[in-house]
PDB file of C-alpha atoms and ligand atoms in Angstrom:
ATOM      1  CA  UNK A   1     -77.203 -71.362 -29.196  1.00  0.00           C
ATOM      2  CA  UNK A   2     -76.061 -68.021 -28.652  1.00  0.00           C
ATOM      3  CA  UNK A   3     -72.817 -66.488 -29.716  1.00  0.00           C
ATOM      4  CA  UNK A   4     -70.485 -65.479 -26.753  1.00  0.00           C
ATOM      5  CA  UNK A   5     -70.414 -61.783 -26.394  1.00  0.00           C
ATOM      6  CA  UNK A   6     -67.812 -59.902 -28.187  1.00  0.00           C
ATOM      7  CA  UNK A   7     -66.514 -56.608 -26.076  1.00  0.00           C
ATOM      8  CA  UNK A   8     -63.503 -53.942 -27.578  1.00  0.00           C
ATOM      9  CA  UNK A   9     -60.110 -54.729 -25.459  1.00  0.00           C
ATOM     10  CA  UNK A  10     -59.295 -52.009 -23.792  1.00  0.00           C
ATOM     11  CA  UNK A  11     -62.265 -49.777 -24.918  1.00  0.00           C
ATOM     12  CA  UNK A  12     -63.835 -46.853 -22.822  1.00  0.00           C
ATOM     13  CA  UNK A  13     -67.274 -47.709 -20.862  1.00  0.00           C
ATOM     14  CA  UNK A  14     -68.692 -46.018 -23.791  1.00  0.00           C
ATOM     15  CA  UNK A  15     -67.052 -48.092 -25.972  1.00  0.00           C
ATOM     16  CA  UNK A  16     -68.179 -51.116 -24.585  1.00  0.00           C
ATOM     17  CA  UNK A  17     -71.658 -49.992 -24.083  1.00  0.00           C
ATOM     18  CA  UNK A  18     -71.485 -49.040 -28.318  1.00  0.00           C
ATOM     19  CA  UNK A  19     -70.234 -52.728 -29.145  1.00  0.00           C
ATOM     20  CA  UNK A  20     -73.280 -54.243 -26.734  1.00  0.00           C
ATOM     21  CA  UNK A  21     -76.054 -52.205 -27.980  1.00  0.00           C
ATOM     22  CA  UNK A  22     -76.385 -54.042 -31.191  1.00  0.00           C
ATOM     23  CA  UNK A  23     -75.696 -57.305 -29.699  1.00  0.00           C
ATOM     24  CA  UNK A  24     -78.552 -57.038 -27.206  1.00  0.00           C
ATOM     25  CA  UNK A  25     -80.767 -56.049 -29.822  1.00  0.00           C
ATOM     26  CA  UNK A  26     -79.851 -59.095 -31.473  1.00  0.00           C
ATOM     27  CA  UNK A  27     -80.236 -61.666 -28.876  1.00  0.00           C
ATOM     28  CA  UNK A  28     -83.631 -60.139 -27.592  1.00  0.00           C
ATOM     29  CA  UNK A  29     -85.353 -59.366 -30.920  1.00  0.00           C
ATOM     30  CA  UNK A  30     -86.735 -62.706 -31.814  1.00  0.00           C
ATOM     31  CA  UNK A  31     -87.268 -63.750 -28.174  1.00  0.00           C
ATOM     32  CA  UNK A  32     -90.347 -62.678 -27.229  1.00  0.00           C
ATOM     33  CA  UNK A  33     -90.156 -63.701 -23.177  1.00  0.00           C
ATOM     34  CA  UNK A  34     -89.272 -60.659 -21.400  1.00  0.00           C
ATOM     35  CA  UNK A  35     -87.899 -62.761 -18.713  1.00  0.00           C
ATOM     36  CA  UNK A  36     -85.414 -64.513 -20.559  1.00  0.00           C
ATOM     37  CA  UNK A  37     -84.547 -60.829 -21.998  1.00  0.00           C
ATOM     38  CA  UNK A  38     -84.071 -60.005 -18.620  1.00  0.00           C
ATOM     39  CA  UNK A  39     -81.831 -62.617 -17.722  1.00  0.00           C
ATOM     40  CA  UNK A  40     -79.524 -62.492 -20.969  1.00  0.00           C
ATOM     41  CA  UNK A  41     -79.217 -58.270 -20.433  1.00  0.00           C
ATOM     42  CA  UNK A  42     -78.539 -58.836 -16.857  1.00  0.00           C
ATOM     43  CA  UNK A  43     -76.323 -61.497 -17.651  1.00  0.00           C
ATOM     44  CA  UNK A  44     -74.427 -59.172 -20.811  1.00  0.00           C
ATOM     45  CA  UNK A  45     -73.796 -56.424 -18.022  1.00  0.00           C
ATOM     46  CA  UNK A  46     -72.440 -57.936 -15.759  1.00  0.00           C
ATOM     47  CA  UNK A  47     -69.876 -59.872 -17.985  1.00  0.00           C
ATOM     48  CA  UNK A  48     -69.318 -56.293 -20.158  1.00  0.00           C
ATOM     49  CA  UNK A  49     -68.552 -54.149 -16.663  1.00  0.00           C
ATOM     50  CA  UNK A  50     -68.435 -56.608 -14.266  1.00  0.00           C
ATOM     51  CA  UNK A  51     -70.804 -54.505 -11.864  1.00  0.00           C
ATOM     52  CA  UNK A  52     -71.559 -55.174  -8.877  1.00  0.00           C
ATOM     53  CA  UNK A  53     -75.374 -55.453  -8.917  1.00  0.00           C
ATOM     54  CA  UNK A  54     -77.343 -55.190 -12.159  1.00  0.00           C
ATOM     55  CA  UNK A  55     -81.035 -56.438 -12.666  1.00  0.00           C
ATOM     56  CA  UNK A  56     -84.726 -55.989 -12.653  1.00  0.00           C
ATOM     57  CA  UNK A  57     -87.413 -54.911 -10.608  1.00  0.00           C
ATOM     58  CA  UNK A  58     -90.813 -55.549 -12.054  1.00  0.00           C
ATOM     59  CA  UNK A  59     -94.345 -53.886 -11.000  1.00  0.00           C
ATOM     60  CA  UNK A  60     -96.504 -56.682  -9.949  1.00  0.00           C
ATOM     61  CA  UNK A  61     -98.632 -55.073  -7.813  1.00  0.00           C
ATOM     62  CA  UNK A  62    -100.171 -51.277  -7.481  1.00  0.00           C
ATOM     63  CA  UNK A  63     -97.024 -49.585  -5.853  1.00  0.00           C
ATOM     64  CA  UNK A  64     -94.938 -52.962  -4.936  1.00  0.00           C
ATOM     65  CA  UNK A  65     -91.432 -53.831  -6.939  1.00  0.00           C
ATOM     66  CA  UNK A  66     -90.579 -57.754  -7.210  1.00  0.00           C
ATOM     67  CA  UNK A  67     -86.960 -58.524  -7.754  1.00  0.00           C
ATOM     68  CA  UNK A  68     -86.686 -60.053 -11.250  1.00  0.00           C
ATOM     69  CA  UNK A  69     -83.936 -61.642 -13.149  1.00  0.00           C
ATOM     70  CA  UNK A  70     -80.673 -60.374 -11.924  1.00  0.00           C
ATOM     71  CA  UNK A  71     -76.584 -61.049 -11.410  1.00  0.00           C
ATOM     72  CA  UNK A  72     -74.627 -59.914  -8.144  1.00  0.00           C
ATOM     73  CA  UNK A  73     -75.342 -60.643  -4.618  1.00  0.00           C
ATOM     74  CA  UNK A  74     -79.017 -61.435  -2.999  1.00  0.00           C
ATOM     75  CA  UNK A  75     -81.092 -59.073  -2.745  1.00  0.00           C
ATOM     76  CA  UNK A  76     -84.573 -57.462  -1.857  1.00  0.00           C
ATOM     77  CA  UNK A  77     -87.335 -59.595  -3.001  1.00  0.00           C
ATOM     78  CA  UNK A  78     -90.115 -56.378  -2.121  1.00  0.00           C
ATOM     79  CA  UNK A  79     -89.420 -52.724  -2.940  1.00  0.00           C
ATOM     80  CA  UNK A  80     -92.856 -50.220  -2.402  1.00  0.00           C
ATOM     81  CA  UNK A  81     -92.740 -47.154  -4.581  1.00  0.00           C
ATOM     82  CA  UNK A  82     -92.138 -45.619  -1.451  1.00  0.00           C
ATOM     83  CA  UNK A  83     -89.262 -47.018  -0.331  1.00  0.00           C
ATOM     84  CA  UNK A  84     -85.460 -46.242  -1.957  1.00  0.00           C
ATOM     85  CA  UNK A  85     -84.153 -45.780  -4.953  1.00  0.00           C
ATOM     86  CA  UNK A  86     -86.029 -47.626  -6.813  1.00  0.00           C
ATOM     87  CA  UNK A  87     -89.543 -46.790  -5.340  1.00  0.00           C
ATOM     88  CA  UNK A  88     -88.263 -43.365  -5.974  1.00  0.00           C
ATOM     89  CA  UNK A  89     -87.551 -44.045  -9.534  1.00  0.00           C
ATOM     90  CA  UNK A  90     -91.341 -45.785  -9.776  1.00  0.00           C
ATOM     91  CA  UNK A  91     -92.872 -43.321  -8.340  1.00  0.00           C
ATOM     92  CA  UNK A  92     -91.015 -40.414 -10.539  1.00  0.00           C
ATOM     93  CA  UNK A  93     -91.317 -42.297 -14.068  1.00  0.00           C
ATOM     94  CA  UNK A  94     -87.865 -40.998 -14.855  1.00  0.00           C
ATOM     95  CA  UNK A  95     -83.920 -42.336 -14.521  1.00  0.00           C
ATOM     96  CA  UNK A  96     -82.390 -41.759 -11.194  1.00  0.00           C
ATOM     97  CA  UNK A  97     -78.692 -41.114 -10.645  1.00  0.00           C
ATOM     98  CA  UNK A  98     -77.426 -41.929  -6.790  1.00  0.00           C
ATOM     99  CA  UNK A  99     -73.354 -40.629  -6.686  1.00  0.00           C
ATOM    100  CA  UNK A 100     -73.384 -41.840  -2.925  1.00  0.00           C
ATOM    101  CA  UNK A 101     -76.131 -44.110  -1.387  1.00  0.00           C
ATOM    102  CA  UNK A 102     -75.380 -42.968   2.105  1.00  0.00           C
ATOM    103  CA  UNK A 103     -76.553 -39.423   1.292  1.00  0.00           C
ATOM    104  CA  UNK A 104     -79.656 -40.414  -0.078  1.00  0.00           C
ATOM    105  CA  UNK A 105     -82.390 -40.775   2.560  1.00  0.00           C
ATOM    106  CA  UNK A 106     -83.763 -44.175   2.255  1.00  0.00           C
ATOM    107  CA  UNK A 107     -81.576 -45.928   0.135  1.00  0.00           C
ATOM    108  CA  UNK A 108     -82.311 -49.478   0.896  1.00  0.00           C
ATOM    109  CA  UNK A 109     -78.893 -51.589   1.631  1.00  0.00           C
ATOM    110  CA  UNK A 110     -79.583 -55.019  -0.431  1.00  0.00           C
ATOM    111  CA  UNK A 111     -75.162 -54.815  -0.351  1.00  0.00           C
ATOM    112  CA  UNK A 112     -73.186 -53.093   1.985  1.00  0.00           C
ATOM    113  CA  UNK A 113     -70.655 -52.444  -0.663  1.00  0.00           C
ATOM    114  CA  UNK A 114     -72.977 -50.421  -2.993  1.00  0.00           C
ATOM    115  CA  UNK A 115     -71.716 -46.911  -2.986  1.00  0.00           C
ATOM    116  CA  UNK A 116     -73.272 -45.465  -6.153  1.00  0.00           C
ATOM    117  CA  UNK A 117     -76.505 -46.526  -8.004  1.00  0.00           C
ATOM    118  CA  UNK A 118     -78.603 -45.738 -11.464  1.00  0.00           C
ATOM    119  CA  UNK A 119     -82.214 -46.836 -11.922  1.00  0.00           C
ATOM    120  CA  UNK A 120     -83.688 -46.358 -15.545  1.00  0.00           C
ATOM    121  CA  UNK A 121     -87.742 -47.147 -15.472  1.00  0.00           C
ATOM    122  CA  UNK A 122     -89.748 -48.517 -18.285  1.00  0.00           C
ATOM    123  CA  UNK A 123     -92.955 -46.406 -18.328  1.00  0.00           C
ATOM    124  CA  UNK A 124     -95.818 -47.899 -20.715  1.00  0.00           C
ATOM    125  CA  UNK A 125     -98.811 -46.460 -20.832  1.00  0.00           C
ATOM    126  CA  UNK A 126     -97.910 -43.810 -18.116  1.00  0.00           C
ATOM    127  CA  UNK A 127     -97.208 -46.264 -15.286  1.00  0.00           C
ATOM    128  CA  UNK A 128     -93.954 -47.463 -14.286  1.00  0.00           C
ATOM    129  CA  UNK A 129     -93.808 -51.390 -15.308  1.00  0.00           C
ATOM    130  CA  UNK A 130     -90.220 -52.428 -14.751  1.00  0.00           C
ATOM    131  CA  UNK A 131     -86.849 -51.134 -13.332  1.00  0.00           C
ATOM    132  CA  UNK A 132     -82.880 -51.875 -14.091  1.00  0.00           C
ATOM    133  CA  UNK A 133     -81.315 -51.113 -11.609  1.00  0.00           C
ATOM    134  CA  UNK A 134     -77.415 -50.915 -11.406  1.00  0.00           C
ATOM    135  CA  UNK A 135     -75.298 -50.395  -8.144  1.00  0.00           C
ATOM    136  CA  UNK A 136     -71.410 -49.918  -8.363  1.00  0.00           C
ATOM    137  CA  UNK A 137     -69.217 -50.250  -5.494  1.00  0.00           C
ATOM    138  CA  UNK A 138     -67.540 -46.860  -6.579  1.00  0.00           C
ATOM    139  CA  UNK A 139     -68.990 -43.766  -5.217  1.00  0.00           C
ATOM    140  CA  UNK A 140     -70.041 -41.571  -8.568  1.00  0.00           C
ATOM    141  CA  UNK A 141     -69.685 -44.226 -10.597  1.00  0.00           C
ATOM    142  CA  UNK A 142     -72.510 -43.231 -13.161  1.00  0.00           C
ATOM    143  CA  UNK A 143     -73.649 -40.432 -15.418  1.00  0.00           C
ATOM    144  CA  UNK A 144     -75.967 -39.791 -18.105  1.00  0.00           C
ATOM    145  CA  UNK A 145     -73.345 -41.442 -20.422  1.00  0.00           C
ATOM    146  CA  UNK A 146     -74.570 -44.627 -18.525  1.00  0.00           C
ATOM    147  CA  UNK A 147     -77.680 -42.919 -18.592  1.00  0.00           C
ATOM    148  CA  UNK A 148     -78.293 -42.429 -22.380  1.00  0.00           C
ATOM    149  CA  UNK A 149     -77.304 -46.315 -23.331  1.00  0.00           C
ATOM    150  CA  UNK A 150     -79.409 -48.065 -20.085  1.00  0.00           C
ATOM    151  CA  UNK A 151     -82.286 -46.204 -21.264  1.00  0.00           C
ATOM    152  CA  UNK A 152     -81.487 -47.420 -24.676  1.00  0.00           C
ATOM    153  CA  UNK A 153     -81.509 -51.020 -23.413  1.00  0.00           C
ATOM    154  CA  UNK A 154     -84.600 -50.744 -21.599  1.00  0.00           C
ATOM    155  CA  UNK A 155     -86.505 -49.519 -25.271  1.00  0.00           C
ATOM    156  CA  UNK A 156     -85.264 -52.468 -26.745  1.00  0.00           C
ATOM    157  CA  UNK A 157     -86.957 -54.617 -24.055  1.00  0.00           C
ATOM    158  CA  UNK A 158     -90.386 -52.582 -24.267  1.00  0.00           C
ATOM    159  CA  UNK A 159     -91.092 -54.239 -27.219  1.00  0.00           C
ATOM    160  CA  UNK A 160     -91.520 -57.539 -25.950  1.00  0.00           C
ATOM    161  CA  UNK A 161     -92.805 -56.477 -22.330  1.00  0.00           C
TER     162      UNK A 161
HETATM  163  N1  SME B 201     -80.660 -50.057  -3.393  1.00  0.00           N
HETATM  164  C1  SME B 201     -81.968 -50.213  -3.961  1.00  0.00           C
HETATM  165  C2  SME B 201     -82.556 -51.556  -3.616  1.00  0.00           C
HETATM  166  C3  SME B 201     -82.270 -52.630  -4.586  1.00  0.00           C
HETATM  167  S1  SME B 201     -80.753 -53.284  -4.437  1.00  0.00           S
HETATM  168  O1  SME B 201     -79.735 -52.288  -4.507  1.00  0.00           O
HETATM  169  C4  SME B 201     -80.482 -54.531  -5.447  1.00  0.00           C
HETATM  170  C5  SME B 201     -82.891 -49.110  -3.499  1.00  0.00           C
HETATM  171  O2  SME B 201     -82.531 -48.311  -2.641  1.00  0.00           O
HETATM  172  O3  SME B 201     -83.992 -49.047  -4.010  1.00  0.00           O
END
């Protein structure tokens, strides 16, 4: 059985994402089922910022997302590469950072109340496997702050994807 989280009262976002880090390392590093990973970080997230979408896209097909483990409203089951956010992200193997959704051309509406949105890939051997994808209901609600620790999430989980 796992321990219950632990998360700094009061802390900054960066606080919290500091006093996480470790603990998703811990809960992932002997597990070696990336989708139970995904469903415990998905499931730390939320709790930690209370978000209002976080989860996973994974690449199951040449240039087709399927919506993996995840907390927060339904959503999209099938994302192409070349559709949205995240197909953008796919197709651009790097971390993309939405401030407002309605200004970027093709942002697909899973939630009307998503207003800002961050999508870090996991690239392994040059193709784009897997996405997290985060959407706020705050327009500019993410920077590379958010940036710097998702990415550091996803590394942990590349070692059991
Ligand atoms: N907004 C995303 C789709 C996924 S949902 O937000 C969960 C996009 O434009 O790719």
């Amino acid at each position: 059985m796992a321990d219950a989280l632990h998360l700094p009262q009061g802390g900054t976002r960066e606080d919290i994402y500091k006093a996480i880090l470790p603990q998703i390392a811990a809960v992932t590093g002997s597990v070696d089922d990336a989708i139970a990973n995904m469903a415990n970080i998905a499931a730390i997230l939320k709790q930690a910022f209370n978000f209002h979408w976080v989860g996973f896209y994974r690449t199951t097909a040449p240039q087709t997302l399927t919506l993996g483990p995840f907390q927060g409203p339904l959503a999209c089951v099938i994302i192409p590469f070349a559709r949205g956010v995240c197909g953008a992200t796919a197709t651009r193997k790097e971390t993309v950072i939405v401030p407002d959704v309605e200004k970027f051309p093709g942002h697909i509406a899973c939630s009307s109340l998503s207003r800002s949105e961050i999508v870090v890939p996991l690239v392994i051997n040059g193709e784009t496997q897997l996405l997290l994808d985060v959407d706020s209901d705050q327009v500019d609600d993410f920077s590379t702050m958010d940036q710097y620790y998702l990415e550091q999430i996803m590394g942990l989980l590349k070692r059991h994807y």
